[in-house]
PDB file of C-alpha atoms and ligand atoms in Angstrom:
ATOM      1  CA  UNK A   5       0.000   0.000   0.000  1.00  0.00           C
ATOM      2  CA  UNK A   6       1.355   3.530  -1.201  1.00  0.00           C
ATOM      3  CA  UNK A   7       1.030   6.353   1.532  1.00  0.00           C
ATOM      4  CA  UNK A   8       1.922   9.678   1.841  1.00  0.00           C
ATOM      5  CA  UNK A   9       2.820  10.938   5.285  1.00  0.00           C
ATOM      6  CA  UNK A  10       0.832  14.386   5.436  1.00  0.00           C
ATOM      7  CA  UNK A  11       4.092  15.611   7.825  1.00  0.00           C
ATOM      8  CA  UNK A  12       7.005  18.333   6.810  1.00  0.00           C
ATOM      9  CA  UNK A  13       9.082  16.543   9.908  1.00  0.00           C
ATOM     10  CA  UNK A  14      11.916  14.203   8.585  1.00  0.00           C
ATOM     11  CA  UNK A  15      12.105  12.782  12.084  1.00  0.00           C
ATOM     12  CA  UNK A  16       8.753  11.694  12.037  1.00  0.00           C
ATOM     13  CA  UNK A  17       8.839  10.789   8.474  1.00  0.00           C
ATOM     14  CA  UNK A  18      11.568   8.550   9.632  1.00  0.00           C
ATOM     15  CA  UNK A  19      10.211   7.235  12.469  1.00  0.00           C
ATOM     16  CA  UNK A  20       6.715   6.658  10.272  1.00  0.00           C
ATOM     17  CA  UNK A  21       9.210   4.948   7.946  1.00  0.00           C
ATOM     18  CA  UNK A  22      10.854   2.678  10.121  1.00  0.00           C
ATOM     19  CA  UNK A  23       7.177   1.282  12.168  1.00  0.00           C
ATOM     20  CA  UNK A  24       5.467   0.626   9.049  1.00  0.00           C
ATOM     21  CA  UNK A  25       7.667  -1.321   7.128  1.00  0.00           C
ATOM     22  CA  UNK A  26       6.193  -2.728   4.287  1.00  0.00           C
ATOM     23  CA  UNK A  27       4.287   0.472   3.300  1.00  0.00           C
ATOM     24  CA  UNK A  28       5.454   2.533   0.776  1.00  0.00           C
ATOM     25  CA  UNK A  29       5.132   5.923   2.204  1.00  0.00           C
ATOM     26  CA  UNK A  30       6.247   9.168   0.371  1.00  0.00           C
ATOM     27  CA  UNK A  31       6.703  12.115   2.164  1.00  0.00           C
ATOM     28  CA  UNK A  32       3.894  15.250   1.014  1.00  0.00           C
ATOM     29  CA  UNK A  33       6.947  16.781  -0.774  1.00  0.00           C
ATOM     30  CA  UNK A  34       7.422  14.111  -2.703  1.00  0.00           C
ATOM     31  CA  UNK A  35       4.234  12.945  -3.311  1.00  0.00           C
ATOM     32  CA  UNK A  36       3.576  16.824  -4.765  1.00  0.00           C
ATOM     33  CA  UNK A  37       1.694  18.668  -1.796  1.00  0.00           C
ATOM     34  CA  UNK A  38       3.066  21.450  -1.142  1.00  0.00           C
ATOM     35  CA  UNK A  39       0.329  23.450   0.607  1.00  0.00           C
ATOM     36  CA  UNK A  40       0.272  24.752   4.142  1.00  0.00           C
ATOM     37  CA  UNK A  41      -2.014  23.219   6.966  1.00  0.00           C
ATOM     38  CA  UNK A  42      -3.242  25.018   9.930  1.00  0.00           C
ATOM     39  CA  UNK A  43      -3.867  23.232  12.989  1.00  0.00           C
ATOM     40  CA  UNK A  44      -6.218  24.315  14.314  1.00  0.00           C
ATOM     41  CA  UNK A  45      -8.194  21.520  16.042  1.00  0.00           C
ATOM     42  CA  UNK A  46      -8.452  21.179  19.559  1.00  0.00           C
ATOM     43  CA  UNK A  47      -6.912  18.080  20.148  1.00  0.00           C
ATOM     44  CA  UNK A  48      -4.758  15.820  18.390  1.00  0.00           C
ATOM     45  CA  UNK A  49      -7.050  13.808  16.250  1.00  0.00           C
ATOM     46  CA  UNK A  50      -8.903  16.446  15.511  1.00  0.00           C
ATOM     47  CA  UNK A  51      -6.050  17.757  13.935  1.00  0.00           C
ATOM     48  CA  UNK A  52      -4.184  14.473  12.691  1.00  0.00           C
ATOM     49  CA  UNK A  53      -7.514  13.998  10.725  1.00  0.00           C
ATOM     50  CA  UNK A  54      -7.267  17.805   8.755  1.00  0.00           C
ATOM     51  CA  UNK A  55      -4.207  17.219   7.681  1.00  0.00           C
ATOM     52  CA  UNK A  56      -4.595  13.902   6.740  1.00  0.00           C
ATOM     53  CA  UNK A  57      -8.094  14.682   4.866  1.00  0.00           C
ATOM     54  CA  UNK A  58      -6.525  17.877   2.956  1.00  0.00           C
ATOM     55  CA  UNK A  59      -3.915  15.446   1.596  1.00  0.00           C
ATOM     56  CA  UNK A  60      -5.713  12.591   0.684  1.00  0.00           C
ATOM     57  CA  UNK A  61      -8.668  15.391  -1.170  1.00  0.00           C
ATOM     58  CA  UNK A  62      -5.768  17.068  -2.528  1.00  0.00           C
ATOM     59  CA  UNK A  63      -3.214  14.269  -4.425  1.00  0.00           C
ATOM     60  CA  UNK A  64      -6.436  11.563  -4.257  1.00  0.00           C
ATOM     61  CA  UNK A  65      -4.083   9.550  -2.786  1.00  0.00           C
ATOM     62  CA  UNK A  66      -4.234   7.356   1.116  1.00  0.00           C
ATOM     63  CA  UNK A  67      -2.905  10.001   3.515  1.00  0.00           C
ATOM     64  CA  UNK A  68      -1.690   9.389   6.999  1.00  0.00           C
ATOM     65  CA  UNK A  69      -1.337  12.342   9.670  1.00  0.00           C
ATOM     66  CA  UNK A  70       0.463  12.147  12.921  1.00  0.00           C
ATOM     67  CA  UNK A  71      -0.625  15.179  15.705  1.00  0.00           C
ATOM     68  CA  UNK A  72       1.641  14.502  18.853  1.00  0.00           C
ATOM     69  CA  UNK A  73       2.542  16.294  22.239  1.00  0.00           C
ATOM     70  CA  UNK A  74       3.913  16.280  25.442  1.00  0.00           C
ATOM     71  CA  UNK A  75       1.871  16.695  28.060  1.00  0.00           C
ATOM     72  CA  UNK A  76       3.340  17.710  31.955  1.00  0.00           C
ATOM     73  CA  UNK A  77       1.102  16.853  34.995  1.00  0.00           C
ATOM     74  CA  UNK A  78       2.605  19.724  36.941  1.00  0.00           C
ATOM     75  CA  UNK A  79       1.687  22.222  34.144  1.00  0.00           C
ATOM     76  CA  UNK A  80      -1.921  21.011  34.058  1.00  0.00           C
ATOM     77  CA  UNK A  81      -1.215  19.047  30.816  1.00  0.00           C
ATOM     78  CA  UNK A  82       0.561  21.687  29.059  1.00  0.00           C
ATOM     79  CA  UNK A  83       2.434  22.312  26.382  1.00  0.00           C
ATOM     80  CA  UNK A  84      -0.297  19.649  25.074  1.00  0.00           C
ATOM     81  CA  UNK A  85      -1.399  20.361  21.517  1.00  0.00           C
ATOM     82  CA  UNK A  86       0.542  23.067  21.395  1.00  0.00           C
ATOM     83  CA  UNK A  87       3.945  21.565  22.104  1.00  0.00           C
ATOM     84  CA  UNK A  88       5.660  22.546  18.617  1.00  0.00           C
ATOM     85  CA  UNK A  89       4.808  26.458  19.122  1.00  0.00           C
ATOM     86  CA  UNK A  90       5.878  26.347  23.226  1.00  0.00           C
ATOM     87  CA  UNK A  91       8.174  29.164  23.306  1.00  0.00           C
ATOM     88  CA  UNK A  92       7.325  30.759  19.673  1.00  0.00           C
ATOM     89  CA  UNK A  93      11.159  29.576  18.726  1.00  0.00           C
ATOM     90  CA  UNK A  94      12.637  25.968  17.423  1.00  0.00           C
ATOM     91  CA  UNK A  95      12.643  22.547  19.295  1.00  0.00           C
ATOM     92  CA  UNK A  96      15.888  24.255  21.933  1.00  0.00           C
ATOM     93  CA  UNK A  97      13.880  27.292  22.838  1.00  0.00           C
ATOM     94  CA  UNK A  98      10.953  25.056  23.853  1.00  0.00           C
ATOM     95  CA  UNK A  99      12.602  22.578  25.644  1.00  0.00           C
ATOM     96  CA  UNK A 100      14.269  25.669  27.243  1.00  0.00           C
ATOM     97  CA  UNK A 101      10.887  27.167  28.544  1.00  0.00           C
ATOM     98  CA  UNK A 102       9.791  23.733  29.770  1.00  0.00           C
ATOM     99  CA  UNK A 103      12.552  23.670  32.505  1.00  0.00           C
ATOM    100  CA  UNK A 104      11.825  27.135  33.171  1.00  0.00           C
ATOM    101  CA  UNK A 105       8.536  26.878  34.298  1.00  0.00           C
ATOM    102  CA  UNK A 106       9.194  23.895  35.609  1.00  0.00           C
ATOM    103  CA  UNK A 107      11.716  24.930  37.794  1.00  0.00           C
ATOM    104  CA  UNK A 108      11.157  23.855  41.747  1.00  0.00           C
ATOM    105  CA  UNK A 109       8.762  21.398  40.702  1.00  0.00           C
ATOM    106  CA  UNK A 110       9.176  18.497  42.444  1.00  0.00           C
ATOM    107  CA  UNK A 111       6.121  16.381  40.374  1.00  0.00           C
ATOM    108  CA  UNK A 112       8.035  16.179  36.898  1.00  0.00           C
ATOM    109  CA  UNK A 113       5.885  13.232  35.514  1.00  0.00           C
ATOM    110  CA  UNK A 114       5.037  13.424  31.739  1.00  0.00           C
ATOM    111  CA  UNK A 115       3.566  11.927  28.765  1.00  0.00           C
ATOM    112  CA  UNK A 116       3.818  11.762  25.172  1.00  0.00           C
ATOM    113  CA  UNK A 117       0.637  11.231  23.300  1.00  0.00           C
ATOM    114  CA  UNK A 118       0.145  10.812  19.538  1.00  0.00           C
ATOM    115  CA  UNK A 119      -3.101  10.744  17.579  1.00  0.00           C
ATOM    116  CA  UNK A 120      -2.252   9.310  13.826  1.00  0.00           C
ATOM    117  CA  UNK A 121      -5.304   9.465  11.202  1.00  0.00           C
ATOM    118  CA  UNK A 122      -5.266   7.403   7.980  1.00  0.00           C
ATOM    119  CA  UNK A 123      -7.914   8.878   5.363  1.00  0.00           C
ATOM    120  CA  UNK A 124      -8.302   7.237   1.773  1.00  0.00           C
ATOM    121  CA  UNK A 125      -9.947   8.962  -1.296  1.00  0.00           C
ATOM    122  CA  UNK A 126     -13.542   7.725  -0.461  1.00  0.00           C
ATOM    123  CA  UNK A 127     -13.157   8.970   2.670  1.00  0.00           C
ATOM    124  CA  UNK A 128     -12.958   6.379   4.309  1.00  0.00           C
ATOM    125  CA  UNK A 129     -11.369   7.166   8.033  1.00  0.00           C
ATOM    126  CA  UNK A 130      -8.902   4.853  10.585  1.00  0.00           C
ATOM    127  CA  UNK A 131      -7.403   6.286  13.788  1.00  0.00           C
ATOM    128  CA  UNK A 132      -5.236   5.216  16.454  1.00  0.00           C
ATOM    129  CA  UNK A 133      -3.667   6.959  19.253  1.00  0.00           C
ATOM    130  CA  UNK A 134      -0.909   5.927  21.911  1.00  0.00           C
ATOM    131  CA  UNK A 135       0.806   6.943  25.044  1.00  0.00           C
ATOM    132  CA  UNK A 136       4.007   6.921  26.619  1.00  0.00           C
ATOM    133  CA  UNK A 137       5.044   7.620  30.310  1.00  0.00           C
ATOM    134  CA  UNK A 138       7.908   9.448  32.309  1.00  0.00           C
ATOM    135  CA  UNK A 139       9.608  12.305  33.726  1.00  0.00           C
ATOM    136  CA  UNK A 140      10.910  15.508  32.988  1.00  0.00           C
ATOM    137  CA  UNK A 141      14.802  15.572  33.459  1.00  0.00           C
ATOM    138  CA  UNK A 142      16.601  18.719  34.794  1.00  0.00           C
ATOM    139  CA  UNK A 143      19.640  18.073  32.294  1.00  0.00           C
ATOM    140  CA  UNK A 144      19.501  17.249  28.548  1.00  0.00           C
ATOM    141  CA  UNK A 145      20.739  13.883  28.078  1.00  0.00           C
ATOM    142  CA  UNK A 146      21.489  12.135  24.430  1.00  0.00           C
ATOM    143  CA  UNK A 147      22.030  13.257  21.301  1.00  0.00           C
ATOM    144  CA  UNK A 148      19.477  11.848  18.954  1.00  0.00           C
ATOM    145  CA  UNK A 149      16.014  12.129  18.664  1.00  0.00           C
ATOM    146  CA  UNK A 150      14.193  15.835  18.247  1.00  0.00           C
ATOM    147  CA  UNK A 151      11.778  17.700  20.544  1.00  0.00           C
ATOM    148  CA  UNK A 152      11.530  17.097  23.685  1.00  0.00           C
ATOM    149  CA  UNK A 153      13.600  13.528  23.543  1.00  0.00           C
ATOM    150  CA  UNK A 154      16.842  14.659  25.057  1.00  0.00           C
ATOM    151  CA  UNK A 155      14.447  15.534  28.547  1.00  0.00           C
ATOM    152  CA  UNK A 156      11.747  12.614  28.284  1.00  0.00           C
ATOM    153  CA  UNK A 157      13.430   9.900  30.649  1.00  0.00           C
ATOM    154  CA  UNK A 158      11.181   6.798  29.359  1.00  0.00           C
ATOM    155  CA  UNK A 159      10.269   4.420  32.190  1.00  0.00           C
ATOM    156  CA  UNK A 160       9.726   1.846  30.156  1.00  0.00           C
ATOM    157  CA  UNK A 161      13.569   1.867  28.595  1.00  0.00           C
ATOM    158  CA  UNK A 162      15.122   3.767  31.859  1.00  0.00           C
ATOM    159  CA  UNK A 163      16.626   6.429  29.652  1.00  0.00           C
ATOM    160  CA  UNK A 164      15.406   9.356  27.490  1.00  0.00           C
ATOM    161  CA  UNK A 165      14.331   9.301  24.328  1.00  0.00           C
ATOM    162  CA  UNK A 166      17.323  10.928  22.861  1.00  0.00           C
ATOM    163  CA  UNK A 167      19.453   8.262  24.376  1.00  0.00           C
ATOM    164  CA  UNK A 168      17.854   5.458  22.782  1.00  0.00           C
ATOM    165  CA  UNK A 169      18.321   3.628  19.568  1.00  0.00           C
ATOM    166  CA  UNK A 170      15.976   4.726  17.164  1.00  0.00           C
ATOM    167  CA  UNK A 171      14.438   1.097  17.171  1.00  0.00           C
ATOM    168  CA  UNK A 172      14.315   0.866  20.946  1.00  0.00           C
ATOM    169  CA  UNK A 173      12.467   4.605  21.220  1.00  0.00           C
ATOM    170  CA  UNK A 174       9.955   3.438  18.103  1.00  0.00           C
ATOM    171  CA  UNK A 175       9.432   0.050  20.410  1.00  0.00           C
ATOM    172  CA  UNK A 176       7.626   1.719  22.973  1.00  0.00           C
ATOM    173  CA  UNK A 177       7.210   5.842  22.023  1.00  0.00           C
ATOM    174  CA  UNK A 178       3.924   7.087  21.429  1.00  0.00           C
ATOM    175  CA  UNK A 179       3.922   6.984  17.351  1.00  0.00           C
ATOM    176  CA  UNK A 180       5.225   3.295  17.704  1.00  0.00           C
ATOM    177  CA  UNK A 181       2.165   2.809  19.754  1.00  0.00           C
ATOM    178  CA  UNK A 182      -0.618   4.605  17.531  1.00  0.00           C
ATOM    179  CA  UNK A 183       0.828   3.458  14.799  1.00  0.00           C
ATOM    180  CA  UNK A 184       1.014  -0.047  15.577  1.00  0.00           C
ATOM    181  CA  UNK A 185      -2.702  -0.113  17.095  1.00  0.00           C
ATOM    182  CA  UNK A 186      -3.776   1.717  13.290  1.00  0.00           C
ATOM    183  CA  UNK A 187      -1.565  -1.143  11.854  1.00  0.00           C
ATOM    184  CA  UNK A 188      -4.310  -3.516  13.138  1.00  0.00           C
ATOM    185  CA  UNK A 189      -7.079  -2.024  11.495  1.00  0.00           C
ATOM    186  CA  UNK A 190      -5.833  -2.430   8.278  1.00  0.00           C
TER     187      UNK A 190
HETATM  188  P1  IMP B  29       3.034  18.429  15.705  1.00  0.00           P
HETATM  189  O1  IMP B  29       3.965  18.462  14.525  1.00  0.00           O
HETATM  190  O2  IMP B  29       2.008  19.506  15.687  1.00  0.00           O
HETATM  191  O3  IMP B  29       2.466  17.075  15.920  1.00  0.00           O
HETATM  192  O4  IMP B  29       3.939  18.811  16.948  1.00  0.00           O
HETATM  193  C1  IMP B  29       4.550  17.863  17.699  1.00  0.00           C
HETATM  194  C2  IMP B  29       5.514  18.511  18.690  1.00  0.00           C
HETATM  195  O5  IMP B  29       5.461  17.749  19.887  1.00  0.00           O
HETATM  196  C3  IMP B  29       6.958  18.425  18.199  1.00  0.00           C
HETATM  197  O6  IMP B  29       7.381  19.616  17.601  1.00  0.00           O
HETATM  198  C4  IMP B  29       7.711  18.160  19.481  1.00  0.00           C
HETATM  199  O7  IMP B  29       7.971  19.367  20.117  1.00  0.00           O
HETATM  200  C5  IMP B  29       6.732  17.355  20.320  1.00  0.00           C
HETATM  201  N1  IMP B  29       6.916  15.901  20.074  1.00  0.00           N
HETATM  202  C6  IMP B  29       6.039  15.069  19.453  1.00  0.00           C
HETATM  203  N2  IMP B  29       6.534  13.823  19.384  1.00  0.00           N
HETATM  204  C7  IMP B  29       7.743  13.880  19.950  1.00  0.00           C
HETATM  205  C8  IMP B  29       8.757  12.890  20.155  1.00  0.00           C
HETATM  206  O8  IMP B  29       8.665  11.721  19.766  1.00  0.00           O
HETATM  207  N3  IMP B  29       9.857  13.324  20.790  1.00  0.00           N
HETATM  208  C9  IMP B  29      10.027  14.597  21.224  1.00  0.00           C
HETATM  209  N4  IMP B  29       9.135  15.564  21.024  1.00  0.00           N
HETATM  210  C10 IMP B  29       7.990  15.210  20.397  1.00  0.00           C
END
């Protein structure tokens, strides 16, 4: 089956990529979208199911959508849907601003969550979502991943997300998890 992944993120491409093996998926470059999609849902499959519906309309084509977050009990759930636009700067900024105003918090639990929407020509509609638990570090630690990875420490691997193999963070991260559940449906 030929996809396109409705995402301008070459991590998450990459990630999508390496959990669904066996699918052909083409990024929306590639695959010739090149328009711009405001989020503007107010949660994450509400808005993993816009952008995966104005790519599928648009190229006629299957279209998948991921719309993911971090969520921080101490900050009421924030950043939430709004994770990517935290501090109004890049992926450093935001994880920045996150130790800021968590600063003297002793409660530094955390999850990821990720909604993923798969929408075909006819319309038809799957979705998934999935979770992921930890805490929020005080230090960065690792160098791979993006986001908020190098301060996630997973407590299912015992080590953040930037400090795992890609493999071992896709194994139990909160794409891995939607995705796999979507996997089912098909
Ligand atoms: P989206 O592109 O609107 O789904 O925004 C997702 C944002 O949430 C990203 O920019 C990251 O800040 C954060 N995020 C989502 N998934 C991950 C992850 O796997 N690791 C680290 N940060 C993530």
């Amino acid at each position: 089956m030929k996809l396109v992944a409705a995402t301008g993120n070459a991590h998450k491409l990459r990630e999508i990529r390496q959990i669904l093996q066996g699918y052909e998926v083409l990024s929306a470059a590639e695959a010739g979208f090149s328009g711009e999609i405001e989020e503007t849902g107010k949660s994450f499959l509400e808005n993993a199911l816009l952008k995966a519906r104005a790519v599928a309309y648009a190229l006629k084509l299957p279209a998948l959508a991921d719309d993911s977050g971090l969520s921080v009990d101490a900050l009421g759930g924030a950043p939430g849907i709004y994770s990517a636009r935290y501090s109004g700067g890049g992926d450093k900024e935001n994880r920045a601003l996150l130790l800021k105003n968590l600063s003297g918090k002793e409660d530094r639990r955390a999850h990821f969550c990720c909604a993923v929407a798969l929408v075909l020509p006819d319309g038809t509609e799957y979705t998934a979502e999935g979770r992921t638990f930890g805490t929020i570090l005080e230090k960065e630690r690792g160098n791979g991943g993006f986001g908020y990875d190098p301060l996630f420490f997973s407590e299912d691997l015992q080590k953040t997300f930037a400090e795992a193999a890609e493999e071992e963070k896709n194994a139990v991260s909160h794409r891995g998890r939607a995705l796999l559940a979507l996997k089912k449906q098909l």
